[in-house]
Amino acid sequence: MQSLSRRVFVFGSAALAGGIAFGAYGPAEAAAPANGNPLAANLPPGAVTFNPWVEISPEKITLIAQHADIGQGVGSVQTMMIAEEMDLDPGQFEVRFAGPSPAYFNTGFKEESAPFLAADLSPAAEAARAAALETLRKSGVQMTGGSSTVPDTYEKLRQAGAVARETLKAAAAKRSGVAVADIRTQSGHVILPDGSKIPYVALAADAAGIPPVLDAKPRDPSTWRLLGKPMMRLDVRAKVMGELKFGIDQKIDGMLFAAVKLNPAKGQPMKSYDASKAQSMPGVKKVLEIKNGVAVIATNSWYAMRAVDTIKCEWAPPVYPAEQADHWKVLQSSFKPEFLGKEWRTIGNVEAALKSGTRVEAEYRAPYVAHQPLEPLNGIGLVTDKGMEIWVGHQSPQAVQSIAANAIGLKPEQVTFHNQWTGGSFGHRLEFENVRVLAEIANQMRGTPIKLLFSREEDFLQDIPRQIAIARHRGSIAKGKIVAADLQLASTAPYKGLLERMGSPMKEADPQLAAGTWNVYYDIPNFRATSYEAKGLSPSTTWRSVGASTAGFFTESFIDELIHAAGLDPMKARIEMCNVPHYRKLLETLADMSNWKGPLGKGKGRGVAFVESFGTPTAEVVEVTKTNRGIRIDKVWAVADVGKVIDPVNFESQMQGGVVWGLGHAINCELTYAKGAAQQTNYNHHEAMRMYQCPVIEVRGLENDPKVRGVGEPPVPPAAPALANAIFAATGLRIREMPFNKFIDFV
């Protein structure tokens, strides 16, 4: 993927110029992908598989979730899309996560990989996306991220279920002598004309003996029984009752437990250590030296953690500035040609327009922040002379194989990966801090299963954070209109850093730094968006909504400043400037929902923000009240257009969760460095939104977008600027730096 965007652009342009029409991911390919069916190799006796997502044995029906469930509910929605087409009811099938296989390549990445705005549906843009799909197919990139799960699987999982349904009907027809046209399906059974029922599991052997019906058609959404209707996620009961086994809950007979102390200067080695006290502590079996730290092996996790805390280590210094103030200094000096990432979009003559009218300038800042999922990093590893097995929750199965194999001198195919239910990620489970360490430890303890658990403090210390960023924006107002906007930001490069750690260094500019900056859908006649990539700072990585989590705050805060300088209403101005019809409809819907009628007065204020990220336009209004003790957030209205709302209940939860996540981090969170180490090592020093601070959140999903879009990340970026704009409306104070609690109290 390192140069996917460039290759896609060249390939797409050539295809368009040559008049070549590249097909989409069609029914036959969805049912029998060119990359093969990984289920076929290990089928139980008497079982049948029609495609990489459906397996039926005489005992049970298993549906495969190809994307990792990191709390966002895709383990449910993926299999429910298959169940809808197969006429299965919840409880009639098991869910299993997919293993590493190019058959599960992520088609959803084609939208982000093409260098065109999401709302651009021109022939050139669609040709580039089709070319991206071909590149993804050939590369076989299997990954969960970028709110791509539903866009990736909407067509192919429904098609997979339809193929399974029609093949089971064909098997029943062959057995009974009844025409397929006279057979129907219901609740996991084939129903014959006389009313007799044949369970799907009883047809496994018959279905295995006939070719799959690859031209089966998914049903029209108007006939859906499950999708598009309020439904309970499949994992809810098990989670509420404490029955679901996350990665941290897994056990293997004979396993020992490991805890680690790693160099807090991320990625740097250990010089020396003294483990004399740890070696004599209860439960301790061994102390092991690993690449950048030390591990304790014990009979349980508590013993291991207590012992590793007593080890005294001498660390190599960081390769980035040891103190936080110097990180900001490096960033401030990065607005120079030698650090230019890319000028992403230019319209009109920006420099000339800035010299006319009333000029507005502002600088914004966003700090490093941690991922802080509830479940700390963990995993189980077993290394034998044949290879390695690893049980860990992760968003990139193939990368886990590669990282673990490289750590201990194996080939990737010698690593067997078992994905797990995961208690949160927000980008944390795209990195490999625990994978490499677990492989090293298990390799030194060959033949013994090792369960690794990071302490909460170690999880914070080793976390590769969200990018740190500064924006320097300029604009111009003339005759009550915004005539120019020059948006520049300098930041560490999160996506580039992730790819480098995956072994695929990227030469092109980091596209995530442009998210929330270049994809602005306002009619501004002179517009420019530019990114600069800072060097020599702490490594950074993807964090929920990635680049848009910072750039969205910068851009929509500055747009609000320009609107205010022009004497316009923040909502009406955005609606009038919006140049995409269904995006304008989204803003109009938000205005109606919130009953927007202008300033509220009496210490109350409303702010609005609109950010498109990962192709999903999302707009939010935040209402606040200024009290004697600080700012109270009263209510939030949020609207997203996802093209098709597959699971209304989960849609609402994802929207509300994204708003809470975005508000909480804007208010309270930052990660700072002292002596090369993160200073915040637990929730009490990096706390997100508290229950008493949480407002009422009203959401709505629109279906006007011509494409199916994701919802996991897009609610996050508008939250911070909408809140900042609301605070300005209530108090007159412009907050241009996160976290906001540096400047104002919240109650």
Tab-separated table of C-alpha atoms in Angstrom, residues 60-307:
chain	number	residue	atom	x	y	z
A	60	LYS	CA	-23.641	-26.289	13.130
A	61	ILE	CA	-23.602	-23.243	10.878
A	62	THR	CA	-20.574	-20.977	11.157
A	63	LEU	CA	-20.446	-17.498	9.665
A	64	ILE	CA	-17.082	-15.807	9.266
A	65	ALA	CA	-16.458	-12.221	10.367
A	66	GLN	CA	-13.552	-11.085	8.241
A	67	HIS	CA	-13.043	-7.827	10.140
A	68	ALA	CA	-11.830	-7.590	13.723
A	69	ASP	CA	-14.401	-6.659	16.354
A	70	ILE	CA	-12.745	-4.011	18.488
A	71	GLY	CA	-15.955	-3.023	20.236
A	72	GLN	CA	-17.597	-1.336	17.252
A	73	GLY	CA	-19.998	-4.234	16.636
A	74	VAL	CA	-18.779	-5.517	13.292
A	75	GLY	CA	-18.672	-9.093	14.599
A	76	SER	CA	-22.436	-8.761	14.679
A	77	VAL	CA	-23.254	-6.648	11.645
A	78	GLN	CA	-21.052	-8.671	9.281
A	79	THR	CA	-22.689	-11.967	10.109
A	80	MET	CA	-26.167	-10.420	10.184
A	81	MET	CA	-25.700	-9.364	6.566
A	82	ILE	CA	-25.044	-13.009	5.691
A	83	ALA	CA	-27.893	-14.200	7.920
A	84	GLU	CA	-30.332	-11.822	6.221
A	85	GLU	CA	-29.728	-13.480	2.880
A	86	MET	CA	-29.593	-17.028	4.259
A	87	ASP	CA	-32.839	-16.662	6.232
A	88	LEU	CA	-31.047	-17.403	9.487
A	89	ASP	CA	-32.176	-16.062	12.841
A	90	PRO	CA	-29.891	-14.918	15.670
A	91	GLY	CA	-28.899	-17.944	17.722
A	92	GLN	CA	-28.886	-20.303	14.731
A	93	PHE	CA	-25.236	-19.780	13.873
A	94	GLU	CA	-21.823	-19.313	15.418
A	95	VAL	CA	-19.440	-16.460	14.658
A	96	ARG	CA	-15.755	-17.044	13.949
A	97	PHE	CA	-13.145	-14.465	13.060
A	98	ALA	CA	-11.284	-14.926	9.808
A	99	GLY	CA	-7.687	-16.016	9.768
A	100	PRO	CA	-5.071	-14.292	7.601
A	101	SER	CA	-5.952	-14.677	3.926
A	102	PRO	CA	-5.855	-12.498	0.806
A	103	ALA	CA	-9.428	-13.689	0.161
A	104	TYR	CA	-10.447	-11.154	2.790
A	105	PHE	CA	-8.809	-8.162	1.125
A	106	ASN	CA	-10.497	-4.903	2.054
A	107	THR	CA	-12.368	-3.471	-0.924
A	108	GLY	CA	-13.420	-0.476	1.183
A	109	PHE	CA	-9.920	0.997	1.035
A	110	LYS	CA	-10.457	1.873	-2.612
A	111	GLU	CA	-12.353	5.019	-1.624
A	112	GLU	CA	-9.517	6.463	0.475
A	113	SER	CA	-6.810	5.274	-1.905
A	114	ALA	CA	-7.976	7.276	-4.910
A	115	PRO	CA	-6.787	10.917	-4.905
A	116	PHE	CA	-10.265	12.386	-5.331
A	117	LEU	CA	-12.750	13.965	-2.942
A	118	ALA	CA	-15.296	11.493	-1.589
A	119	ALA	CA	-18.158	13.486	-3.110
A	120	ASP	CA	-16.491	13.427	-6.528
A	121	LEU	CA	-18.297	10.782	-8.586
A	122	SER	CA	-16.877	11.873	-11.935
A	123	PRO	CA	-15.698	9.244	-14.448
A	124	ALA	CA	-12.073	10.022	-13.612
A	125	ALA	CA	-12.675	9.526	-9.881
A	126	GLU	CA	-14.592	6.296	-10.374
A	127	ALA	CA	-11.918	4.969	-12.743
A	128	ALA	CA	-9.267	5.659	-10.103
A	129	ARG	CA	-11.331	3.844	-7.468
A	130	ALA	CA	-11.777	0.879	-9.796
A	131	ALA	CA	-8.023	0.834	-10.354
A	132	ALA	CA	-7.502	0.956	-6.600
A	133	LEU	CA	-9.760	-2.057	-6.246
A	134	GLU	CA	-7.607	-3.999	-8.698
A	135	THR	CA	-4.478	-3.057	-6.768
A	136	LEU	CA	-6.086	-4.097	-3.480
A	137	ARG	CA	-7.215	-7.380	-4.988
A	138	LYS	CA	-3.705	-8.182	-6.143
A	139	SER	CA	-2.087	-7.156	-2.871
A	140	GLY	CA	-4.647	-9.008	-0.728
A	141	VAL	CA	-4.468	-6.385	2.045
A	142	GLN	CA	-6.614	-7.617	4.943
A	143	MET	CA	-7.180	-4.924	7.544
A	144	THR	CA	-9.863	-3.412	9.755
A	145	GLY	CA	-9.801	0.374	9.917
A	146	GLY	CA	-10.861	3.600	8.295
A	147	SER	CA	-14.559	2.927	8.970
A	148	SER	CA	-14.384	0.570	6.000
A	149	THR	CA	-16.044	-2.577	7.365
A	150	VAL	CA	-19.579	-2.032	6.096
A	151	PRO	CA	-18.502	-0.351	2.833
A	152	ASP	CA	-16.207	-3.331	2.247
A	153	THR	CA	-18.662	-6.091	3.107
A	154	TYR	CA	-22.103	-4.718	2.220
A	155	GLU	CA	-22.152	-6.242	-1.256
A	156	LYS	CA	-19.956	-9.307	-0.853
A	157	LEU	CA	-21.449	-10.646	2.392
A	158	ARG	CA	-25.000	-10.296	1.125
A	159	GLN	CA	-23.860	-12.028	-2.040
A	160	ALA	CA	-22.161	-14.760	0.002
A	161	GLY	CA	-25.395	-15.376	1.901
A	162	ALA	CA	-27.447	-15.428	-1.288
A	163	VAL	CA	-25.120	-18.009	-2.838
A	164	ALA	CA	-25.386	-20.196	0.260
A	165	ARG	CA	-29.188	-19.915	0.283
A	166	GLU	CA	-29.653	-20.772	-3.380
A	167	THR	CA	-27.134	-23.623	-3.247
A	168	LEU	CA	-28.942	-25.147	-0.272
A	169	LYS	CA	-32.201	-24.876	-2.199
A	170	ALA	CA	-30.565	-26.573	-5.181
A	171	ALA	CA	-29.329	-29.377	-2.913
A	172	ALA	CA	-32.828	-29.821	-1.480
A	173	ALA	CA	-34.299	-29.870	-4.982
A	174	LYS	CA	-31.892	-32.596	-6.060
A	175	ARG	CA	-32.691	-34.668	-2.966
A	176	SER	CA	-36.478	-34.245	-3.124
A	177	GLY	CA	-37.085	-33.984	-6.850
A	178	VAL	CA	-38.971	-30.718	-6.304
A	179	ALA	CA	-38.232	-27.760	-8.590
A	180	VAL	CA	-36.082	-25.063	-7.057
A	181	ALA	CA	-38.714	-22.474	-7.955
A	182	ASP	CA	-41.161	-24.231	-5.612
A	183	ILE	CA	-38.764	-24.242	-2.650
A	184	ARG	CA	-38.320	-21.465	-0.109
A	185	THR	CA	-36.190	-20.914	2.988
A	186	GLN	CA	-37.034	-19.796	6.497
A	187	SER	CA	-35.251	-19.739	9.860
A	188	GLY	CA	-32.389	-22.035	8.894
A	189	HIS	CA	-34.544	-24.530	6.996
A	190	VAL	CA	-35.441	-25.315	3.418
A	191	ILE	CA	-39.240	-25.475	3.117
A	192	LEU	CA	-40.760	-27.845	0.550
A	193	PRO	CA	-44.195	-27.249	-1.030
A	194	ASP	CA	-45.871	-29.748	1.324
A	195	GLY	CA	-44.589	-27.762	4.325
A	196	SER	CA	-41.899	-30.242	5.334
A	197	LYS	CA	-38.663	-28.684	6.556
A	198	ILE	CA	-35.055	-29.720	5.999
A	199	PRO	CA	-32.509	-28.082	8.345
A	200	TYR	CA	-29.559	-26.522	6.597
A	201	VAL	CA	-27.177	-28.691	8.616
A	202	ALA	CA	-28.883	-31.799	7.208
A	203	LEU	CA	-28.107	-30.604	3.684
A	204	ALA	CA	-24.368	-30.052	4.161
A	205	ALA	CA	-23.310	-33.308	2.484
A	206	ASP	CA	-25.765	-32.813	-0.395
A	207	ALA	CA	-24.621	-29.228	-0.946
A	208	ALA	CA	-20.988	-30.349	-0.979
A	209	GLY	CA	-21.738	-32.521	-3.993
A	210	ILE	CA	-23.039	-29.765	-6.280
A	211	PRO	CA	-21.449	-26.570	-7.619
A	212	PRO	CA	-22.343	-23.331	-5.800
A	213	VAL	CA	-25.022	-21.187	-7.435
A	214	LEU	CA	-22.735	-18.234	-8.099
A	215	ASP	CA	-25.298	-16.110	-9.940
A	216	ALA	CA	-27.603	-15.893	-6.923
A	217	LYS	CA	-28.983	-12.410	-6.363
A	218	PRO	CA	-29.168	-10.626	-2.994
A	219	ARG	CA	-32.630	-9.528	-2.001
A	220	ASP	CA	-33.936	-6.014	-2.404
A	221	PRO	CA	-33.606	-4.008	0.838
A	222	SER	CA	-37.388	-3.524	0.833
A	223	THR	CA	-37.729	-7.216	1.774
A	224	TRP	CA	-35.226	-7.194	4.650
A	225	ARG	CA	-36.259	-8.899	7.895
A	226	LEU	CA	-33.232	-7.946	10.014
A	227	LEU	CA	-31.117	-5.309	8.341
A	228	GLY	CA	-32.281	-1.745	8.578
A	229	LYS	CA	-34.473	-2.679	11.561
A	230	PRO	CA	-33.732	-2.170	15.273
A	231	MET	CA	-31.881	-5.287	16.425
A	232	MET	CA	-29.759	-6.381	19.339
A	233	ARG	CA	-26.079	-6.916	18.642
A	234	LEU	CA	-25.131	-10.581	18.855
A	235	ASP	CA	-22.476	-9.906	21.502
A	236	VAL	CA	-24.563	-7.761	23.858
A	237	ARG	CA	-25.956	-10.461	26.142
A	238	ALA	CA	-22.629	-12.262	26.466
A	239	LYS	CA	-20.863	-9.004	27.318
A	240	VAL	CA	-23.488	-7.880	29.813
A	241	MET	CA	-23.438	-11.286	31.523
A	242	GLY	CA	-19.641	-11.492	31.529
A	243	GLU	CA	-19.706	-14.610	29.373
A	244	LEU	CA	-17.847	-13.367	26.293
A	245	LYS	CA	-14.170	-14.257	26.249
A	246	PHE	CA	-11.936	-11.378	25.216
A	247	GLY	CA	-8.269	-11.905	24.455
A	248	ILE	CA	-7.412	-11.038	28.048
A	249	ASP	CA	-9.702	-13.873	29.263
A	250	GLN	CA	-8.223	-16.691	27.178
A	251	LYS	CA	-6.453	-19.615	28.816
A	252	ILE	CA	-4.417	-22.566	27.570
A	253	ASP	CA	-3.451	-25.563	29.654
A	254	GLY	CA	0.044	-25.311	31.049
A	255	MET	CA	0.562	-21.660	30.289
A	256	LEU	CA	2.737	-19.291	32.271
A	257	PHE	CA	2.330	-15.539	32.581
A	258	ALA	CA	4.571	-12.694	31.459
A	259	ALA	CA	4.833	-9.017	32.385
A	260	VAL	CA	7.306	-6.595	30.835
A	261	LYS	CA	9.195	-3.418	31.531
A	262	LEU	CA	10.236	-1.748	28.285
A	263	ASN	CA	12.242	1.371	27.542
A	264	PRO	CA	9.800	4.283	27.933
A	265	ALA	CA	11.781	6.078	25.224
A	266	LYS	CA	9.776	4.352	22.521
A	267	GLY	CA	11.745	1.823	20.477
A	268	GLN	CA	15.096	2.378	22.172
A	269	PRO	CA	17.142	-0.439	23.742
A	270	MET	CA	17.945	-1.268	27.346
A	271	LYS	CA	21.544	-0.760	28.476
A	272	SER	CA	21.531	-2.898	31.633
A	273	TYR	CA	19.254	-4.199	34.371
A	274	ASP	CA	19.303	-5.551	37.917
A	275	ALA	CA	16.702	-8.250	38.567
A	276	SER	CA	18.172	-9.663	41.781
A	277	LYS	CA	15.120	-8.788	43.856
A	278	ALA	CA	12.606	-10.002	41.257
A	279	GLN	CA	14.171	-13.452	40.919
A	280	SER	CA	13.397	-14.378	44.521
A	281	MET	CA	9.812	-13.112	44.593
A	282	PRO	CA	6.786	-15.448	44.890
A	283	GLY	CA	5.698	-17.219	41.719
A	284	VAL	CA	8.627	-16.047	39.596
A	285	LYS	CA	9.985	-18.675	37.212
A	286	LYS	CA	12.377	-16.721	35.006
A	287	VAL	CA	13.614	-13.267	34.110
A	288	LEU	CA	14.282	-12.780	30.402
A	289	GLU	CA	16.080	-10.051	28.516
A	290	ILE	CA	14.272	-8.966	25.365
A	291	LYS	CA	15.032	-6.476	22.611
A	292	ASN	CA	14.202	-3.231	24.419
A	293	GLY	CA	13.539	-4.320	27.957
A	294	VAL	CA	13.022	-7.190	30.367
A	295	ALA	CA	10.259	-9.742	31.038
A	296	VAL	CA	9.285	-11.724	34.112
A	297	ILE	CA	7.720	-15.167	33.732
A	298	ALA	CA	5.556	-16.215	36.678
A	299	THR	CA	2.681	-18.443	37.702
A	300	ASN	CA	0.142	-15.616	37.382
A	301	SER	CA	-0.033	-12.079	36.024
A	302	TRP	CA	-0.036	-10.390	39.437
A	303	TYR	CA	3.175	-12.105	40.490
A	304	ALA	CA	4.767	-11.207	37.146
A	305	MET	CA	3.744	-7.539	37.372
A	306	ARG	CA	4.862	-7.159	40.991
A	307	ALA	CA	8.237	-8.673	40.192
